[in-house]
CSV table of C-alpha atoms in Angstrom, one decimal:
chain,number,residue,atom,x,y,z
A,1,MET,CA,12.6,9.2,9.8
A,2,THR,CA,11.7,5.6,8.3
A,3,VAL,CA,8.0,5.2,7.5
A,4,GLY,CA,6.1,2.0,8.3
A,5,THR,CA,2.7,2.1,6.9
A,6,ASN,CA,1.8,1.3,3.2
A,7,SER,CA,0.4,-0.9,0.7
A,8,SER,CA,-2.1,-2.1,-6.6
A,9,PRO,CA,-4.7,-7.2,-12.9
A,10,GLY,CA,-4.7,-6.4,-15.6
A,11,ALA,CA,-6.3,-6.3,-19.2
A,12,ALA,CA,-4.3,-9.3,-20.4
A,13,LYS,CA,-7.2,-10.5,-23.0
A,14,ALA,CA,-8.2,-6.6,-24.0
A,15,ALA,CA,-4.3,-6.3,-25.0
A,16,GLY,CA,-4.2,-9.1,-26.8
A,17,ALA,CA,-8.1,-8.6,-28.4
A,18,GLN,CA,-6.8,-4.9,-29.1
A,19,VAL,CA,-3.4,-6.6,-31.6
A,20,LEU,CA,-5.8,-8.9,-33.3
A,21,ALA,CA,-8.4,-6.0,-34.0
A,22,THR,CA,-5.6,-4.1,-35.7
A,23,VAL,CA,-4.8,-6.9,-37.4
A,24,SER,CA,-8.2,-7.2,-38.9
A,25,GLN,CA,-8.9,-3.7,-40.0
A,26,LEU,CA,-9.5,-2.4,-43.1
A,27,ALA,CA,-7.3,0.7,-44.0
A,28,GLY,CA,-6.6,2.8,-46.7
A,29,PRO,CA,-2.9,3.1,-48.0
A,30,ALA,CA,-0.7,5.1,-45.7
A,31,ALA,CA,3.0,5.7,-45.7
A,32,ARG,CA,5.3,3.8,-43.3
A,33,VAL,CA,7.9,5.5,-41.7
A,34,PRO,CA,11.0,3.8,-41.9
A,35,VAL,CA,12.6,2.1,-38.8
A,36,GLN,CA,16.5,2.3,-38.7
A,37,GLN,CA,17.3,-0.9,-37.7
A,38,PRO,CA,14.1,-3.4,-37.6
A,39,GLN,CA,13.7,-6.2,-35.9
A,40,GLY,CA,10.7,-7.8,-37.3
A,41,ALA,CA,10.1,-9.0,-40.5
A,42,CYS,CA,6.9,-8.9,-42.5
A,43,ALA,CA,7.5,-9.4,-46.3
A,44,PRO,CA,6.2,-12.8,-47.4
A,45,PRO,CA,8.7,-15.3,-48.2
A,46,PRO,CA,8.2,-16.6,-52.0
A,47,GLN,CA,6.6,-19.7,-50.5
A,48,ALA,CA,3.5,-17.9,-49.4
A,49,ARG,CA,3.3,-16.4,-52.9
A,50,THR,CA,2.6,-19.7,-54.6
A,51,ALA,CA,-1.2,-20.4,-54.3
A,52,PRO,CA,-1.8,-23.4,-51.9
A,53,THR,CA,-3.2,-26.1,-52.9
A,54,GLY,CA,-5.0,-29.3,-51.3
A,55,PRO,CA,-8.0,-28.7,-48.7
A,56,ALA,CA,-7.2,-25.0,-48.9
A,57,GLY,CA,-7.9,-24.4,-52.5
A,58,PRO,CA,-6.3,-21.8,-54.5
A,59,ALA,CA,-5.6,-18.1,-53.3
A,60,ALA,CA,-7.3,-16.4,-56.2
A,61,ALA,CA,-10.3,-18.5,-54.9
A,62,ALA,CA,-10.4,-15.6,-52.2
A,63,PRO,CA,-9.3,-12.1,-52.9
A,64,GLU,CA,-10.6,-10.9,-49.9
A,65,LEU,CA,-11.7,-11.5,-46.4
A,66,SER,CA,-15.0,-10.8,-44.7
A,67,ASP,CA,-13.6,-9.0,-42.5
A,68,GLY,CA,-12.1,-6.3,-44.3
A,69,LEU,CA,-8.5,-7.1,-44.5
A,70,GLU,CA,-7.0,-7.9,-48.0
A,71,LEU,CA,-5.4,-10.8,-49.1
A,72,SER,CA,-2.1,-8.8,-51.2
A,73,ASP,CA,0.2,-12.2,-51.1
A,74,GLY,CA,2.7,-9.5,-52.2
A,75,PRO,CA,5.9,-7.6,-50.2
A,76,GLY,CA,3.6,-5.1,-48.8
A,77,ASP,CA,1.1,-7.1,-47.6
A,78,HIS,CA,0.9,-5.3,-44.4
A,79,ALA,CA,1.1,-1.6,-45.5
A,80,GLY,CA,-2.8,-1.9,-46.0
A,81,LEU,CA,-3.1,-1.9,-42.0
A,82,GLY,CA,-1.9,1.4,-42.0
A,83,ILE,CA,0.6,0.5,-38.9
A,84,ASP,CA,3.8,-0.7,-39.2
A,85,PRO,CA,3.5,-4.5,-36.8
A,86,ASP,CA,6.5,-3.7,-35.1
A,87,ASP,CA,4.8,-0.5,-33.3
A,88,LEU,CA,2.6,-2.7,-31.6
A,89,PRO,CA,3.4,-3.6,-27.9
A,90,ASP,CA,2.4,-7.3,-28.3
A,91,GLY,CA,4.2,-10.0,-30.3
A,92,LEU,CA,2.5,-10.9,-33.3
A,93,VAL,CA,3.0,-13.8,-35.9
A,94,VAL,CA,0.7,-14.2,-39.0
A,95,ALA,CA,0.8,-17.4,-41.1
A,96,ASP,CA,-0.9,-17.8,-44.4
A,97,ALA,CA,-3.0,-20.8,-45.6
A,98,THR,CA,-0.5,-23.4,-46.3
A,99,GLY,CA,1.0,-22.5,-42.3
A,100,ARG,CA,4.0,-20.6,-43.6
A,101,VAL,CA,4.9,-17.5,-41.2
A,102,ILE,CA,4.7,-14.3,-43.5
A,103,CYS,CA,4.9,-11.8,-40.7
A,104,PHE,CA,7.1,-11.8,-37.3
A,105,ASN,CA,7.4,-8.6,-35.7
A,106,SER,CA,9.7,-7.3,-33.2
A,107,ALA,CA,7.9,-8.1,-30.2
A,108,ALA,CA,7.4,-11.4,-31.2
A,109,ALA,CA,11.1,-11.7,-31.9
A,110,ARG,CA,12.1,-10.2,-28.5
A,111,ILE,CA,10.0,-12.8,-26.8
A,112,THR,CA,11.2,-16.1,-28.6
A,113,ALA,CA,14.4,-15.0,-28.9
A,114,LEU,CA,14.0,-15.6,-32.4
A,115,VAL,CA,15.7,-13.5,-35.8
A,116,ALA,CA,12.7,-12.5,-37.3
A,117,GLY,CA,13.9,-12.9,-40.8
A,118,GLU,CA,14.9,-16.4,-40.3
A,119,ALA,CA,11.5,-17.1,-39.1
A,120,LEU,CA,9.8,-16.1,-42.6
A,121,GLY,CA,8.9,-19.0,-44.8
A,122,LEU,CA,8.9,-21.9,-41.9
A,123,GLY,CA,5.9,-23.5,-41.0
A,124,ILE,CA,3.7,-21.9,-38.1
A,125,GLU,CA,5.0,-25.1,-35.8
A,126,HIS,CA,8.7,-24.8,-36.3
A,127,ALA,CA,8.8,-20.8,-36.1
A,128,LEU,CA,6.6,-21.3,-33.0
A,129,PRO,CA,7.0,-24.9,-31.3
A,130,LEU,CA,4.8,-24.5,-28.4
A,131,GLU,CA,4.0,-26.9,-25.7
A,132,ASP,CA,1.5,-26.9,-23.2
A,133,LEU,CA,2.1,-27.1,-19.6
A,134,GLU,CA,1.9,-30.5,-20.1
A,135,GLY,CA,4.4,-31.2,-22.5
A,136,ARG,CA,2.0,-31.8,-25.1
A,137,ARG,CA,2.5,-29.7,-28.6
A,138,TRP,CA,0.3,-27.2,-29.1
A,139,TRP,CA,0.1,-27.1,-33.0
A,140,ALA,CA,-1.3,-30.9,-33.4
A,141,LEU,CA,-3.7,-30.6,-30.4
A,142,THR,CA,-5.0,-27.3,-32.1
A,143,ASP,CA,-5.4,-28.3,-35.6
A,144,PRO,CA,-5.7,-24.7,-36.8
A,145,TYR,CA,-5.9,-26.0,-40.6
A,146,GLY,CA,-7.9,-29.0,-40.1
A,147,GLY,CA,-9.9,-28.7,-37.5
A,148,LEU,CA,-13.7,-27.8,-37.3
A,149,ALA,CA,-14.6,-25.1,-40.1
A,150,THR,CA,-16.8,-23.4,-37.2
A,151,ARG,CA,-13.7,-22.1,-34.6
A,152,ARG,CA,-12.9,-18.5,-35.1
A,153,GLY,CA,-9.6,-19.1,-32.9
A,154,GLN,CA,-7.9,-20.1,-29.5
A,155,PRO,CA,-8.2,-18.3,-26.3
A,156,GLU,CA,-5.1,-16.9,-24.5
A,157,ARG,CA,-3.3,-19.4,-22.4
A,158,ASN,CA,-0.1,-19.9,-20.8
A,159,LEU,CA,2.4,-22.0,-23.2
A,160,LEU,CA,6.0,-23.0,-23.1
A,161,LEU,CA,8.8,-22.3,-25.7
A,162,PRO,CA,12.0,-24.6,-25.9
A,163,GLY,CA,14.1,-23.8,-22.9
A,164,GLY,CA,10.7,-24.0,-20.6
A,165,ARG,CA,10.1,-20.2,-21.1
A,166,GLU,CA,6.6,-19.5,-20.4
A,167,VAL,CA,4.5,-17.0,-23.0
A,168,LEU,CA,1.0,-16.1,-23.1
A,169,VAL,CA,-0.5,-16.9,-26.7
A,170,SER,CA,-3.8,-16.3,-28.1
A,171,ALA,CA,-4.6,-17.1,-31.7
A,172,ARG,CA,-7.3,-16.1,-34.5
A,173,TYR,CA,-8.5,-18.0,-37.8
A,174,VAL,CA,-8.9,-15.5,-40.5
A,175,ARG,CA,-11.4,-17.4,-43.3
A,176,THR,CA,-12.5,-16.1,-46.7
A,177,HIS,CA,-16.1,-16.7,-45.2
A,178,PRO,CA,-18.0,-18.3,-42.4
A,179,LYS,CA,-16.9,-22.3,-42.3
A,180,GLY,CA,-14.6,-21.5,-44.9
A,181,PRO,CA,-10.8,-22.6,-45.0
A,182,VAL,CA,-8.2,-20.7,-43.0
A,183,ARG,CA,-6.5,-17.7,-45.1
A,184,ARG,CA,-4.8,-16.2,-42.3
A,185,LEU,CA,-3.7,-17.2,-38.8
A,186,VAL,CA,-3.0,-14.6,-36.3
A,187,VAL,CA,-0.9,-15.1,-33.3
A,188,THR,CA,-0.5,-13.0,-30.6
A,189,LEU,CA,2.2,-13.3,-27.9
A,190,ARG,CA,3.0,-11.7,-24.4
A,191,GLY,CA,5.0,-12.4,-21.9
A,192,THR,CA,4.3,-13.4,-18.2
A,193,GLU,CA,6.0,-10.9,-16.2
A,194,ALA,CA,2.8,-8.7,-15.7
A,195,ARG,CA,0.6,-11.5,-14.8
A,196,ARG,CA,3.5,-12.8,-12.5
A,197,ARG,CA,4.0,-9.2,-10.5
A,198,THR,CA,-0.1,-9.0,-10.0
A,199,GLU,CA,0.2,-12.9,-8.6
A,200,ARG,CA,2.7,-12.1,-6.6
A,201,SER,CA,1.1,-9.1,-5.3
A,202,HIS,CA,-2.2,-11.1,-4.3
A,203,ALA,CA,0.2,-13.6,-2.7
A,204,GLU,CA,1.9,-10.8,-0.9
A,205,LEU,CA,-1.7,-9.4,0.1
A,206,ILE,CA,-2.7,-12.7,1.2
A,207,ALA,CA,0.1,-13.4,3.3
A,208,THR,CA,-0.1,-9.9,5.1
A,209,VAL,CA,-3.5,-10.3,6.2
A,210,ALA,CA,-3.1,-14.1,7.2
A,211,HIS,CA,-0.2,-12.9,9.5
A,212,GLU,CA,-1.6,-9.3,11.0
A,213,LEU,CA,-5.1,-11.4,11.6
A,214,ARG,CA,-3.2,-14.1,13.5
A,215,SER,CA,-2.1,-12.1,16.4
A,216,PRO,CA,-4.9,-10.4,17.5
A,217,LEU,CA,-7.5,-13.0,17.0
A,218,THR,CA,-5.2,-15.4,18.9
A,219,SER,CA,-5.5,-12.5,21.7
A,220,VAL,CA,-9.2,-12.2,21.3
A,221,LYS,CA,-9.7,-16.0,21.4
A,222,GLY,CA,-7.4,-16.8,24.4
A,223,PHE,CA,-8.5,-13.7,26.6
A,224,THR,CA,-12.3,-15.0,25.6
A,225,ALA,CA,-11.7,-18.6,26.1
A,226,THR,CA,-9.9,-17.7,29.7
A,227,LEU,CA,-12.9,-15.3,30.9
A,228,LEU,CA,-15.6,-17.9,29.9
A,229,ALA,CA,-13.4,-21.1,31.7
A,230,LYS,CA,-12.3,-19.3,35.0
A,231,TRP,CA,-14.7,-15.8,35.3
A,232,GLU,CA,-15.1,-16.3,38.9
A,233,ARG,CA,-11.5,-16.6,39.7
A,234,PHE,CA,-10.6,-13.3,38.1
A,235,THR,CA,-10.9,-9.9,40.2
A,236,ASP,CA,-12.5,-7.0,38.5
A,237,ASP,CA,-9.4,-5.2,37.6
A,238,GLN,CA,-8.3,-8.4,35.8
A,239,LYS,CA,-11.2,-9.0,33.6
A,240,ARG,CA,-11.6,-5.3,32.7
A,241,LEU,CA,-7.9,-5.3,31.6
A,242,MET,CA,-8.5,-8.7,29.4
A,243,LEU,CA,-11.5,-7.1,28.1
A,244,GLU,CA,-9.8,-3.7,27.0
A,245,THR,CA,-7.3,-6.2,25.7
A,246,VAL,CA,-9.9,-7.8,23.2
A,247,ASP,CA,-11.3,-4.5,22.5
A,248,ALA,CA,-8.0,-3.2,21.5
A,249,ASP,CA,-7.5,-6.2,19.4
A,250,ALA,CA,-10.6,-6.5,17.9
A,251,ASN,CA,-9.8,-2.8,16.6
A,252,ARG,CA,-7.0,-3.6,15.1
A,253,VAL,CA,-9.1,-6.6,12.9
A,254,THR,CA,-11.5,-3.8,12.3
A,255,ARG,CA,-9.2,-1.5,10.7
A,256,LEU,CA,-7.0,-4.1,8.6
A,257,ILE,CA,-10.4,-4.9,7.3
A,258,ALA,CA,-11.3,-1.5,6.4
A,259,GLU,CA,-7.8,-1.2,4.8
A,260,LEU,CA,-8.3,-3.9,2.5
A,261,LEU,CA,-11.6,-2.6,1.4
A,262,ASP,CA,-9.8,0.6,0.8
A,263,ILE,CA,-7.5,-0.7,-1.5
A,264,SER,CA,-10.2,-2.8,-3.1
A,265,ARG,CA,-11.8,0.2,-4.0
A,266,ILE,CA,-8.8,2.6,-4.9
A,267,ASP,CA,-7.6,-0.2,-7.5
A,268,SER,CA,-11.4,-0.6,-9.2
A,269,GLY,CA,-11.7,3.2,-9.2
A,270,ARG,CA,-14.7,3.1,-6.7
A,271,LEU,CA,-13.5,5.1,-4.0
A,272,GLU,CA,-16.6,7.4,-3.4
A,273,VAL,CA,-15.7,10.8,-1.7
A,274,ARG,CA,-18.7,12.7,-0.4
A,275,ARG,CA,-17.5,16.6,-0.3
A,276,GLN,CA,-18.3,18.7,2.3
A,277,PRO,CA,-17.0,21.9,3.7
A,278,VAL,CA,-13.6,20.7,5.9
A,279,ASP,CA,-11.9,23.3,8.5
A,280,ILE,CA,-8.6,21.6,7.6
A,281,SER,CA,-6.8,23.3,11.0
A,282,THR,CA,-9.4,21.9,13.2
A,283,ALA,CA,-9.0,18.7,12.1
A,284,VAL,CA,-5.2,18.9,12.8
A,285,GLY,CA,-5.8,19.8,15.8
A,286,ARG,CA,-8.2,17.3,17.0
A,287,HIS,CA,-5.5,14.8,15.9
A,288,VAL,CA,-2.5,16.2,17.7
A,289,GLN,CA,-5.3,16.3,21.0
A,290,ALA,CA,-5.4,12.4,20.5
A,291,LEU,CA,-1.9,11.9,20.0
A,292,THR,CA,-1.0,14.2,23.3
A,293,ALA,CA,-4.5,12.1,25.0
A,294,ASN,CA,-2.6,8.8,24.0
A,295,GLY,CA,0.6,9.7,26.0
A,296,GLN,CA,2.6,11.8,23.3
A,297,ALA,CA,4.1,15.0,24.8
A,298,PRO,CA,2.4,18.2,24.0
A,299,GLU,CA,5.9,20.2,22.9
A,300,ARG,CA,6.4,17.5,20.5
A,301,PHE,CA,4.0,18.9,17.9
A,302,LEU,CA,4.1,22.3,16.1
A,303,VAL,CA,1.0,23.5,14.5
A,304,SER,CA,1.7,26.5,12.1
A,305,VAL,CA,-1.4,27.6,10.1
A,306,SER,CA,-1.4,30.6,7.4
A,307,ARG,CA,-4.5,32.2,7.3
A,308,PRO,CA,-6.5,32.9,5.5
A,309,LEU,CA,-6.9,29.6,3.9
A,310,PRO,CA,-9.3,28.9,1.2
A,311,ASP,CA,-12.9,27.3,1.5
A,312,LEU,CA,-12.2,23.5,1.6
A,313,TRP,CA,-14.6,21.0,0.1
A,314,ALA,CA,-13.5,17.3,0.5
A,315,ASP,CA,-14.7,14.2,2.5
A,316,PRO,CA,-13.9,14.5,6.4
A,317,ASP,CA,-13.7,11.4,6.9
A,318,LYS,CA,-11.1,10.6,4.2
A,319,ILE,CA,-9.5,13.4,5.6
A,320,ASP,CA,-9.4,12.1,9.0
A,321,GLN,CA,-7.6,9.1,7.8
A,322,ILE,CA,-4.9,11.1,5.8
A,323,LEU,CA,-3.8,12.7,9.0
A,324,GLY,CA,-4.2,10.1,11.0
A,325,ASN,CA,-1.9,7.8,8.9
A,326,LEU,CA,0.6,10.8,8.2
A,327,LEU,CA,0.9,11.6,12.1
A,328,GLU,CA,1.0,8.3,13.3
A,329,ASN,CA,4.0,7.5,11.1
A,330,ALA,CA,5.8,10.6,12.1
A,331,VAL,CA,5.2,9.7,15.7
A,332,ARG,CA,5.9,6.3,15.6
A,333,HIS,CA,8.9,5.9,13.0
A,334,GLY,CA,10.7,9.2,13.4
A,335,GLU,CA,12.0,11.6,16.4
A,336,GLY,CA,12.1,15.1,17.7
A,337,THR,CA,9.5,17.5,16.6
A,338,VAL,CA,6.7,16.8,14.4
A,339,THR,CA,6.0,19.8,12.4
A,340,ILE,CA,2.1,20.4,10.9
A,341,ASP,CA,2.2,23.1,8.1
A,342,VAL,CA,-0.8,24.5,6.7
A,343,THR,CA,-0.7,26.9,4.0
A,344,PRO,CA,-2.9,27.8,0.6
A,345,THR,CA,-1.3,27.1,-2.2
A,346,SER,CA,-1.5,26.2,-6.2
A,347,PHE,CA,-0.7,23.6,-8.1
A,348,ALA,CA,-1.0,21.9,-11.4
A,349,ASN,CA,-3.5,19.3,-11.5
A,350,ALA,CA,-3.9,16.1,-13.8
A,351,ALA,CA,-5.3,18.3,-16.6
A,352,GLY,CA,-2.0,20.4,-16.2
A,353,LYS,CA,-4.1,23.3,-15.1
A,354,THR,CA,-2.8,25.5,-12.2
A,355,GLU,CA,-5.3,25.8,-9.6
A,356,LYS,CA,-5.5,26.8,-6.1
A,357,GLY,CA,-5.5,24.6,-3.3
A,358,THR,CA,-4.6,23.9,0.1
A,359,ALA,CA,-1.1,22.3,1.0
A,360,VAL,CA,-0.5,20.4,4.7
A,361,THR,CA,3.1,19.6,5.3
A,362,VAL,CA,4.2,16.7,8.7
A,363,THR,CA,8.0,16.8,8.4
A,364,ASP,CA,9.7,15.0,11.7
A,365,GLU,CA,13.3,15.3,12.5
A,366,GLY,CA,14.0,11.3,12.6
A,367,PRO,CA,16.8,10.0,10.1
A,368,GLY,CA,14.3,10.2,7.2
A,369,ILE,CA,14.1,8.0,4.3
A,370,PRO,CA,16.6,6.7,2.2
A,371,GLU,CA,16.7,8.7,-1.3
A,372,GLU,CA,16.7,4.6,-3.0
A,373,SER,CA,13.6,4.0,-1.4
A,374,MET,CA,11.8,7.0,-2.0
A,375,GLY,CA,10.2,5.9,-5.1
A,376,ARG,CA,8.4,2.9,-3.7
A,377,VAL,CA,7.0,4.5,-0.4
A,378,PHE,CA,3.5,4.8,-1.6
A,379,THR,CA,3.1,1.3,-3.0
A,380,ARG,CA,1.7,-1.8,-1.5
A,381,PHE,CA,3.5,-3.4,1.8
A,382,TRP,CA,6.5,-1.0,1.5
A,383,ARG,CA,7.9,-0.6,5.3
A,384,GLY,CA,10.5,1.6,6.2
A,385,SER,CA,11.2,-0.2,9.4
A,386,LYS,CA,9.9,-3.8,11.4
A,387,ARG,CA,8.2,-1.8,14.1
A,388,GLY,CA,4.8,-3.1,12.6
A,389,GLY,CA,1.9,-1.8,10.6
A,390,THR,CA,0.9,-3.7,7.6
A,391,GLY,CA,2.4,-1.6,4.7
A,392,LEU,CA,-1.0,-0.4,3.4
A,393,GLY,CA,-1.2,2.7,4.8
A,394,LEU,CA,0.6,5.1,2.5
A,395,TYR,CA,-0.8,3.1,-0.4
A,396,ILE,CA,-4.2,4.2,1.0
A,397,VAL,CA,-3.2,7.7,1.5
A,398,LYS,CA,-2.4,8.2,-2.1
A,399,GLY,CA,-5.2,6.4,-3.3
A,400,ILE,CA,-7.8,9.0,-1.4
A,401,VAL,CA,-5.8,12.1,-2.0
A,402,GLU,CA,-5.7,11.7,-5.8
A,403,ALA,CA,-9.6,10.5,-5.6
A,404,HIS,CA,-10.0,14.1,-4.5
A,405,GLY,CA,-8.2,15.5,-7.4
A,406,GLY,CA,-4.8,16.1,-5.4
A,407,THR,CA,-1.2,15.2,-5.7
A,408,ILE,CA,1.1,14.2,-2.4
A,409,LYS,CA,4.5,13.4,-2.1
A,410,VAL,CA,7.6,12.8,-0.3
A,411,GLY,CA,10.9,14.4,0.4
A,412,ARG,CA,13.6,14.9,3.3
A,413,GLY,CA,13.0,18.0,5.6
A,414,PRO,CA,14.8,20.8,6.7
A,415,GLY,CA,16.5,18.5,9.7
A,416,GLY,CA,16.9,15.6,7.6
A,417,GLY,CA,13.8,13.9,8.6
A,418,ALA,CA,10.9,12.8,6.2
A,419,GLU,CA,8.4,15.3,4.8
A,420,PHE,CA,5.3,14.5,3.7
A,421,ARG,CA,3.1,17.3,1.5
A,422,PHE,CA,-0.2,16.7,0.3
A,423,ILE,CA,-2.3,19.4,-1.6
A,424,LEU,CA,-6.2,19.1,-2.2
A,425,PRO,CA,-7.7,21.6,-4.5
A,426,VAL,CA,-10.3,23.9,-2.9
A,427,GLY,CA,-13.8,25.7,-4.1
A,428,ALA,CA,-17.0,24.2,-3.9
A,429,PRO,CA,-18.0,21.1,-6.2
A,430,ALA,CA,-19.2,22.0,-9.6
A,431,TYR,CA,-22.6,20.8,-9.6
A,432,LEU,CA,-23.1,23.6,-6.2
A,433,THR,CA,-21.8,26.5,-8.6
A,434,GLN,CA,-23.6,25.7,-12.0
């Protein structure tokens, strides 16, 4: 079977802030774990050990920073952090009071495609020749060492490296005291791939919504305009057909809006589950009856229930949503008999503990899902065929199952078709058993 309904920003600033906070944190001496092939380098070059002159004043004038980061201008300058800068997930570049690079970790080397050892001792403007999107040199614009003494840094923004490669950059000015000279310039670098993926996902969502809305809204507009203009010319049967079409298209729009709201709640972790006792076998039977009432042959469905089933507490509306989606997929995109098995089982929850549950398996006899596509079935916008659908349904199903504390997976059935199996934990909610 080929399944056709499925559909998931980041903590960008938080990640950059976390790196900066780690750099500024005071920690006791810690033994460093040796890295076999270090790509970063943070030992200060000879230039960094010389006391700066000029407006910044001599280095000895401020042996310690106000935020607790010691200025030990020696080869082990970064050891006091209690962490190897190469272990940080983001690029880290640190310049001293003279603007010379004294730390260039492995992530920065990877992002900039520079050799870390060659960057040490260079001026920050040469090690990181950044430009804004209008082609202006960023260090000349921001002037970290000569600008207003009240500034604490630069917020994250998109900048360009030589060759036009885009990178996310934020900076912090570490001063000896408020309004004092800059003693350390701490720069974090991040690639833009994650943000690009998020932007593409949003663009795909907008395109999908526009496409799915255009067809039913065009139908609704066309039929209502026709009825209003020529009402007396149509027979009652013609009017009824047009109004039924409008009603069906309005239901389609309503369903799409509900899917979008569900996606929003799933992504934000605000999906509410109102638990109450649910008879899962009765719910399965109800959905099968609805499909047969809509024209499906009754002999196409085979329902098997292993009793006794444990008490299941779940959100009945959400259970209907799961079953409706899986059965509709099996009917629309599969072939042959659709088998629904309901059995008691046990499974490992998110905490790794084994607990009792109820398993529901929906299997068809179609061509199944290709092995290379099974990892993408529960992602947004995945479609296994061109037979309609928004590609959001299975993404929502997975979110609902996980909101109940359950699991869902896809595989290949005994007859070669697609097999979806979800497990929901059983038992009354904690507030009823305490």
